Short mmCIF file of C-alpha atoms and ligand atoms in Angstrom, two decimals:
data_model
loop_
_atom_site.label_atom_id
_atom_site.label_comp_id
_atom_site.label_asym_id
_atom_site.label_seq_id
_atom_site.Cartn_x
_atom_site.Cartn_y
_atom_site.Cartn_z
CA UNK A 1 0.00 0.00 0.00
CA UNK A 2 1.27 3.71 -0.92
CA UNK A 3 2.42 5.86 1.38
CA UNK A 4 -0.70 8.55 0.52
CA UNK A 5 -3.43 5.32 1.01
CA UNK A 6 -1.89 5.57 4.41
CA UNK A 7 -2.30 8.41 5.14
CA UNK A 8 -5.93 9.16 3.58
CA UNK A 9 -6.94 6.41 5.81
CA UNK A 10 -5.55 7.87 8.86
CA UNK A 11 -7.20 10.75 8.42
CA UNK A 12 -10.55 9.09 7.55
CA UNK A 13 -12.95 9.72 10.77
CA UNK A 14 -15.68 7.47 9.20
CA UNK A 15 -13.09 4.56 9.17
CA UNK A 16 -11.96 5.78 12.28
CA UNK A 17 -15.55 5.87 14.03
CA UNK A 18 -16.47 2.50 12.11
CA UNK A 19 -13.63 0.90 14.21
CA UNK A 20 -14.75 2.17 17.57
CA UNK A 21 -18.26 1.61 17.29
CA UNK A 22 -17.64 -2.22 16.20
CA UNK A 23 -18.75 -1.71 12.33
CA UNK A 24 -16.97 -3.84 9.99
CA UNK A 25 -17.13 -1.33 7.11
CA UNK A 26 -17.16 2.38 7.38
CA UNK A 27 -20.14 2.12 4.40
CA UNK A 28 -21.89 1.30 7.44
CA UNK A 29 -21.95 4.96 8.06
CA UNK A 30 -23.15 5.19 4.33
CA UNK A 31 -26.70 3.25 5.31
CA UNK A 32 -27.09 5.25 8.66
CA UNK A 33 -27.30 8.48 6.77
CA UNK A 34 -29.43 6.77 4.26
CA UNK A 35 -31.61 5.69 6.50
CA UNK A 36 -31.62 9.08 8.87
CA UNK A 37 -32.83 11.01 6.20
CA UNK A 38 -35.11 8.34 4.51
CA UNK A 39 -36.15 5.87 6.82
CA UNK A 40 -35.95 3.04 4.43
CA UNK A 41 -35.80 0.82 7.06
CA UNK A 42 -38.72 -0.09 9.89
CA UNK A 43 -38.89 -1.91 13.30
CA UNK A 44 -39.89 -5.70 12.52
CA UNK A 45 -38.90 -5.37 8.43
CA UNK A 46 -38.38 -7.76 6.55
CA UNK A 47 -34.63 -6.50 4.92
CA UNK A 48 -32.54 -8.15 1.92
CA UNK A 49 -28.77 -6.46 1.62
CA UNK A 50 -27.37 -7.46 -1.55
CA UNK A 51 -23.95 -7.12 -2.16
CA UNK A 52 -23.41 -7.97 2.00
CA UNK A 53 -19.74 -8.38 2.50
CA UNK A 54 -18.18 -7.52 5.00
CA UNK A 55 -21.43 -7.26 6.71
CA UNK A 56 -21.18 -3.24 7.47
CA UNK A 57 -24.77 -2.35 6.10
CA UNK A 58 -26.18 -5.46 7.50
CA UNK A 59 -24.99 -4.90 11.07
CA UNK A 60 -26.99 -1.70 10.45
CA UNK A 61 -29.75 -3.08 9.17
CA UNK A 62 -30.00 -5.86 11.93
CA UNK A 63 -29.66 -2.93 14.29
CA UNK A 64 -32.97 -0.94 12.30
CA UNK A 65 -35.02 -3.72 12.19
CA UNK A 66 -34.91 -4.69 16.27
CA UNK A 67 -35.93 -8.05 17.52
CA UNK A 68 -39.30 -8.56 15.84
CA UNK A 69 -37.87 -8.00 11.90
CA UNK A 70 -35.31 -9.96 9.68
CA UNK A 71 -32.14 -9.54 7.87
CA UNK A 72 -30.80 -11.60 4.85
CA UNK A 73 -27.28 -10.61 3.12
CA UNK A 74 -26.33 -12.09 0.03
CA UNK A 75 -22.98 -11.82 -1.36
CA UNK A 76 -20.46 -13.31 -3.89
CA UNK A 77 -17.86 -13.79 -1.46
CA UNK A 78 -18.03 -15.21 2.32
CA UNK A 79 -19.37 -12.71 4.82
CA UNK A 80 -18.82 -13.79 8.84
CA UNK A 81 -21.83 -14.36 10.43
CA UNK A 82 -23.31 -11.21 11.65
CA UNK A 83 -25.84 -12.04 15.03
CA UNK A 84 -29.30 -11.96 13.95
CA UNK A 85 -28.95 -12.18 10.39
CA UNK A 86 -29.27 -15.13 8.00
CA UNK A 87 -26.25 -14.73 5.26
CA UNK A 88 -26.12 -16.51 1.38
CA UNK A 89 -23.48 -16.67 -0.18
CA UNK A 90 -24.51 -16.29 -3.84
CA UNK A 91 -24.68 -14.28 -7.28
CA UNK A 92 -27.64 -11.88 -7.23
CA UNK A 93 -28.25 -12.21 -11.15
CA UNK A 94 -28.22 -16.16 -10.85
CA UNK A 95 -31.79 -17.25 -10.21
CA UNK A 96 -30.23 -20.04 -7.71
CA UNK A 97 -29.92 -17.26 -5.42
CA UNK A 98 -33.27 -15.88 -5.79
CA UNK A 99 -34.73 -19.40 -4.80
CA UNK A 100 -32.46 -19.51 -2.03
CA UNK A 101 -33.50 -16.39 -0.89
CA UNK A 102 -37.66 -17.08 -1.20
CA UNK A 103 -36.61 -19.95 0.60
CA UNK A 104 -35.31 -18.34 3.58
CA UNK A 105 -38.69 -15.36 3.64
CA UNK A 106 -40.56 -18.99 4.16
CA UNK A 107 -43.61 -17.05 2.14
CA UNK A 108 -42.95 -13.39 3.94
CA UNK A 109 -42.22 -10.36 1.21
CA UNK A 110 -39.30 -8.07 1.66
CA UNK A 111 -40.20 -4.36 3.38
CA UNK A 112 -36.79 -3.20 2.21
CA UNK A 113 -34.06 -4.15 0.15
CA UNK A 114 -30.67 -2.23 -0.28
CA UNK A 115 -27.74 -2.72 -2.00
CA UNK A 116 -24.12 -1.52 -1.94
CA UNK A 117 -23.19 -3.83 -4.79
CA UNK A 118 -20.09 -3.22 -6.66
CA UNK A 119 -18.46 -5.14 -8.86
CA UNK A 120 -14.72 -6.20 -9.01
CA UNK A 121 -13.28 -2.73 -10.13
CA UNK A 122 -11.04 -2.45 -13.51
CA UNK A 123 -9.83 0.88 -12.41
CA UNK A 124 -11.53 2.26 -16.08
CA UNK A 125 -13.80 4.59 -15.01
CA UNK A 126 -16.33 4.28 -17.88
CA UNK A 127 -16.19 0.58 -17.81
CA UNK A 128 -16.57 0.33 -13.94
CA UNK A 129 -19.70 2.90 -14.22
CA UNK A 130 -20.95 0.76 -17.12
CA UNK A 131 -20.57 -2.60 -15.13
CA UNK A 132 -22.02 -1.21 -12.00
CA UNK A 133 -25.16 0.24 -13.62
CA UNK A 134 -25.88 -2.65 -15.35
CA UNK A 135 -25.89 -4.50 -12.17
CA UNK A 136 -27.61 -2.41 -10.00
CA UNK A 137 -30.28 -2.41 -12.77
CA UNK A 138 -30.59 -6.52 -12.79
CA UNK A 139 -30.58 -6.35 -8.89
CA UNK A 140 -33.90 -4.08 -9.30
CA UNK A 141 -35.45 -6.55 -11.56
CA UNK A 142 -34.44 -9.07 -8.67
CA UNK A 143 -35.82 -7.53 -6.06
CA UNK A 144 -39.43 -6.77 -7.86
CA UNK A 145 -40.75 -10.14 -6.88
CA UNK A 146 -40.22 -10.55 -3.35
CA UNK A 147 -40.44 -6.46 -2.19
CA UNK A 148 -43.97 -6.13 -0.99
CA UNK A 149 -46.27 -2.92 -2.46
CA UNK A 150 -45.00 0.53 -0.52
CA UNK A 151 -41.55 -1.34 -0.08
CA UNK A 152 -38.31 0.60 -0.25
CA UNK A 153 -35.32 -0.24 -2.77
CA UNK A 154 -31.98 1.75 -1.69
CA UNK A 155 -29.01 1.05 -4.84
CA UNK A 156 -25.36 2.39 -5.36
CA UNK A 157 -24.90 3.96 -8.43
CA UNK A 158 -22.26 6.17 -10.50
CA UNK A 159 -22.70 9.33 -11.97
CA UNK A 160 -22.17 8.86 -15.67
CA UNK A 161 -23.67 7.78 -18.81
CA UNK A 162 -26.97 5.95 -18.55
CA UNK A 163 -27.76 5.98 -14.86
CA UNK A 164 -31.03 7.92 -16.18
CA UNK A 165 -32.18 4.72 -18.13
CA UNK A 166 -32.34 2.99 -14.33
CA UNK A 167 -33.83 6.08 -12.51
CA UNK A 168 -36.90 6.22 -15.39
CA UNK A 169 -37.36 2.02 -14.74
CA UNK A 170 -37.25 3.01 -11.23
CA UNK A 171 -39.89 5.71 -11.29
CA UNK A 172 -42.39 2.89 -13.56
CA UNK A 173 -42.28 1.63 -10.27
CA UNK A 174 -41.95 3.31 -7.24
CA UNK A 175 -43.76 6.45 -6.12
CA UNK A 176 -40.90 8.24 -4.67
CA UNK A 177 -37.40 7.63 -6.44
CA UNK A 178 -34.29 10.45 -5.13
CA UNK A 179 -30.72 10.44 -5.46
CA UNK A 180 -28.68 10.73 -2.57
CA UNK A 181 -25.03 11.63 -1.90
CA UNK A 182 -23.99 10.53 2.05
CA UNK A 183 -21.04 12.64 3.29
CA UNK A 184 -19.76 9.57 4.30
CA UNK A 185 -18.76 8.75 0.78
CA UNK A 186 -15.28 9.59 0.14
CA UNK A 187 -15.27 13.21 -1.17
CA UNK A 188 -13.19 11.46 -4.46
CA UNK A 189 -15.99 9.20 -5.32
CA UNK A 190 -18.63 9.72 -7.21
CA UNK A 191 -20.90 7.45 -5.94
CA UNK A 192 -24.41 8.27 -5.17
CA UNK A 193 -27.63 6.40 -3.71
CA UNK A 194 -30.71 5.78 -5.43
CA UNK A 195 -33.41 5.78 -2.52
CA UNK A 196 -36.81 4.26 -4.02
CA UNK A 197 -39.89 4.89 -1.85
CA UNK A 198 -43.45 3.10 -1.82
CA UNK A 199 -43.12 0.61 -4.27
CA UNK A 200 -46.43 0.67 -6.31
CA UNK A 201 -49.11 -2.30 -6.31
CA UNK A 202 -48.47 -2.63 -10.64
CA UNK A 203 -45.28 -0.91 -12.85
CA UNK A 204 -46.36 1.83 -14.61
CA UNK A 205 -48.37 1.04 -17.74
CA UNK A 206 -45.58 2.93 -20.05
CA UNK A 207 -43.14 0.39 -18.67
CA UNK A 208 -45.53 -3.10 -18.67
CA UNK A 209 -44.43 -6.04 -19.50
CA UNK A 210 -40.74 -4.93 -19.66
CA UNK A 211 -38.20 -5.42 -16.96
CA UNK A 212 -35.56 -2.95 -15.76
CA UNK A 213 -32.73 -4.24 -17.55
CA UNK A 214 -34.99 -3.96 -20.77
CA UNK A 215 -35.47 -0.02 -20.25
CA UNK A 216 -32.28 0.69 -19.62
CA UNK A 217 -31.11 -1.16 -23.16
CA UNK A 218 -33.43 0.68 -24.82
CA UNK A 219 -32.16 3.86 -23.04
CA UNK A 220 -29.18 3.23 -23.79
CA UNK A 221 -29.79 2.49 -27.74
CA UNK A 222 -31.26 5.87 -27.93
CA UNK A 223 -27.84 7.23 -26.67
CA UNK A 224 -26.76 4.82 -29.23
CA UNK A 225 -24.42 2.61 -26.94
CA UNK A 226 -25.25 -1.01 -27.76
CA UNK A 227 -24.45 -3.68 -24.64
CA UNK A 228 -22.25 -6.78 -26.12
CA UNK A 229 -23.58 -9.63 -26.14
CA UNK A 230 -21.26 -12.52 -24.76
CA UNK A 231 -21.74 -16.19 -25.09
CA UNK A 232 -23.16 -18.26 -22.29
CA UNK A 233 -19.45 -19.09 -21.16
CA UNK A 234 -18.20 -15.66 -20.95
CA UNK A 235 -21.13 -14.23 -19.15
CA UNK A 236 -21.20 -17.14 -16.55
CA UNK A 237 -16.95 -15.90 -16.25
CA UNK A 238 -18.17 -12.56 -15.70
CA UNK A 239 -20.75 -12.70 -13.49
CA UNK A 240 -23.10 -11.37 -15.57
CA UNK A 241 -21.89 -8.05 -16.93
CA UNK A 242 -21.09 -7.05 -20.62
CA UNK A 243 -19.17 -4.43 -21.75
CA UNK A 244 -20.86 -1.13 -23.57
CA UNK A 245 -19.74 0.14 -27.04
CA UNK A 246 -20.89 3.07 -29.34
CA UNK A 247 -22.77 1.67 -32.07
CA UNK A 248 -20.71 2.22 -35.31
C1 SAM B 1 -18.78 -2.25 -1.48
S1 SAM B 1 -18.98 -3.96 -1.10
C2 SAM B 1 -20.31 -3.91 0.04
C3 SAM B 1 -19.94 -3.40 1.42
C4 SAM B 1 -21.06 -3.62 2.43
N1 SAM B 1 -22.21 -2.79 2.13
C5 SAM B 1 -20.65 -3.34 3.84
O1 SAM B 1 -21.08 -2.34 4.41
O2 SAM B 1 -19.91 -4.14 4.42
C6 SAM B 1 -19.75 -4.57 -2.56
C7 SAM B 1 -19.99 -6.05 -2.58
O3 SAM B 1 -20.78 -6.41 -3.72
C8 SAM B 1 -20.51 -7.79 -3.97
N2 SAM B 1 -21.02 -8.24 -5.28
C9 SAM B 1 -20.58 -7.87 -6.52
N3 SAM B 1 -21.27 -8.52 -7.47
C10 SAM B 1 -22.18 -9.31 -6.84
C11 SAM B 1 -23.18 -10.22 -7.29
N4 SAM B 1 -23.39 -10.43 -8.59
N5 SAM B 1 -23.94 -10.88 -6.37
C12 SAM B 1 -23.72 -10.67 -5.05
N6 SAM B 1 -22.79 -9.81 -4.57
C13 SAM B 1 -22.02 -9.14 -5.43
C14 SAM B 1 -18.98 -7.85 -3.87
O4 SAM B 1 -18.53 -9.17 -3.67
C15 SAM B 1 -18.70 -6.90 -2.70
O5 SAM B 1 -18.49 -7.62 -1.51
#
């Protein structure tokens, strides 16, 4: 590690404070502000965290939802167990994991689901945005089924091209649908939150019978950026994501 990563660190007071207060991730201060100014979360929810490891947000979450609610992470790699939480380790686009999860709800719907997901960064800006909104767009469309009507949906995102192809799928189907900015995001990232409020009973009729991931295609074909298509192999190597390319 550079000297300068060091030192950044040292000087970080959310890291610092994450560390005192027992958090394993100073995101966790990320959800608290979240949740301070939005209340995604309620006594006795029902609360999936997707993209869980190393189990900051769900420690929170465990902590928002008391004794009477329930917490499920879900995350590619291992996450230690975090007391009163159920944790799956699992690929959020890989229907598997969706069983797995309806499994665990034993019938109940999902009050809240948020996600910190990020995926294994390149370093390329435009391709990490890229990957990352396509992801957070497929973990919408997984969360539909299982978040109950007037359920919240909380999603990391990065400002760039496209992210309004998600927000417009998100407004077909929530009521209330903000961006968000905690200050305890590093002041180098641009990272935001997309807070979702009061899922609606149907999606919008302008957006029927299409899922997220659809919209934001077509979104993105207007802005005439085409997503590659890979073979079955590739994607399964990948997790999922495809890279984006201006149409010729
Ligand atoms: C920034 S970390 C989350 C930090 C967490 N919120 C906390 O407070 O401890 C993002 C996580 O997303 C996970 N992730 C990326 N792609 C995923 C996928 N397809 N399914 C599940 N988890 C995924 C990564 O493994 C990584 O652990």
């Amino acid at each position: 590690m550079s000297k300068r990563w060091y030192q950044e660190n040292r000087r970080d007071p959310w890291r610092r404070q994450a560390k005192s207060k027992g958090y394993r991730a100073r995101s966790a201060y990320k959800l608290k502000q979240i949740q301070e100014k939005f209340e995604v979360i309620r006594k006795g929810d029902y609360v999936l965290d997707i993209g869980c490891h190393p189990g900051g947000w769900t420690q929170v979450a465990v902590e928002e939802v008391g004794d009477d609610g329930y917490v499920i992470g879900v995350d590619l790699l291992s996450t230690s167990p975090v007391e009163g939480s159920t944790i799956i380790i699992g690929d959020i686009t890989n229907p598997k994991t969706i069983e797995q999860i309806d499994k665990e709800l034993e019938g109940h719907y999902l009050n809240c689901v948020i996600s910190d997901i990020s995926p294994r960064l390149t370093g390329r800006y435009d391709t990490d945005q890229a990957i990352s909104l396509e992801l957070s767009t497929m973990v919408l469309d997984a969360a539909m089924p299982i978040l109950t009507p007037g359920g919240s949906f909380v999603t990391k995102i990065f400002q760039g091209v496209g992210i309004e192809g998600l927000i417009d799928a998100a407004k077909m189907r929530f009521s209330s649908v903000q961006r968000y900015a905690p200050t305890a995001s590093r002041s180098s990232s641009s990272e935001t939150y997309l807070v979702c409020r009061n899922k609606l009973p149907k999606v919008r009729k302008e957006a029927k019978g299409r899922t997220a991931y659809e919209q934001l295609k077509d979104h993105l074909k207007d802005l005439d950026i085409v997503i590659e298509e890979e073979d079955e192999e590739q994607i399964i190597s990948k997790i999922g994501f495809r890279k984006y390319t201006k149409s010729e």
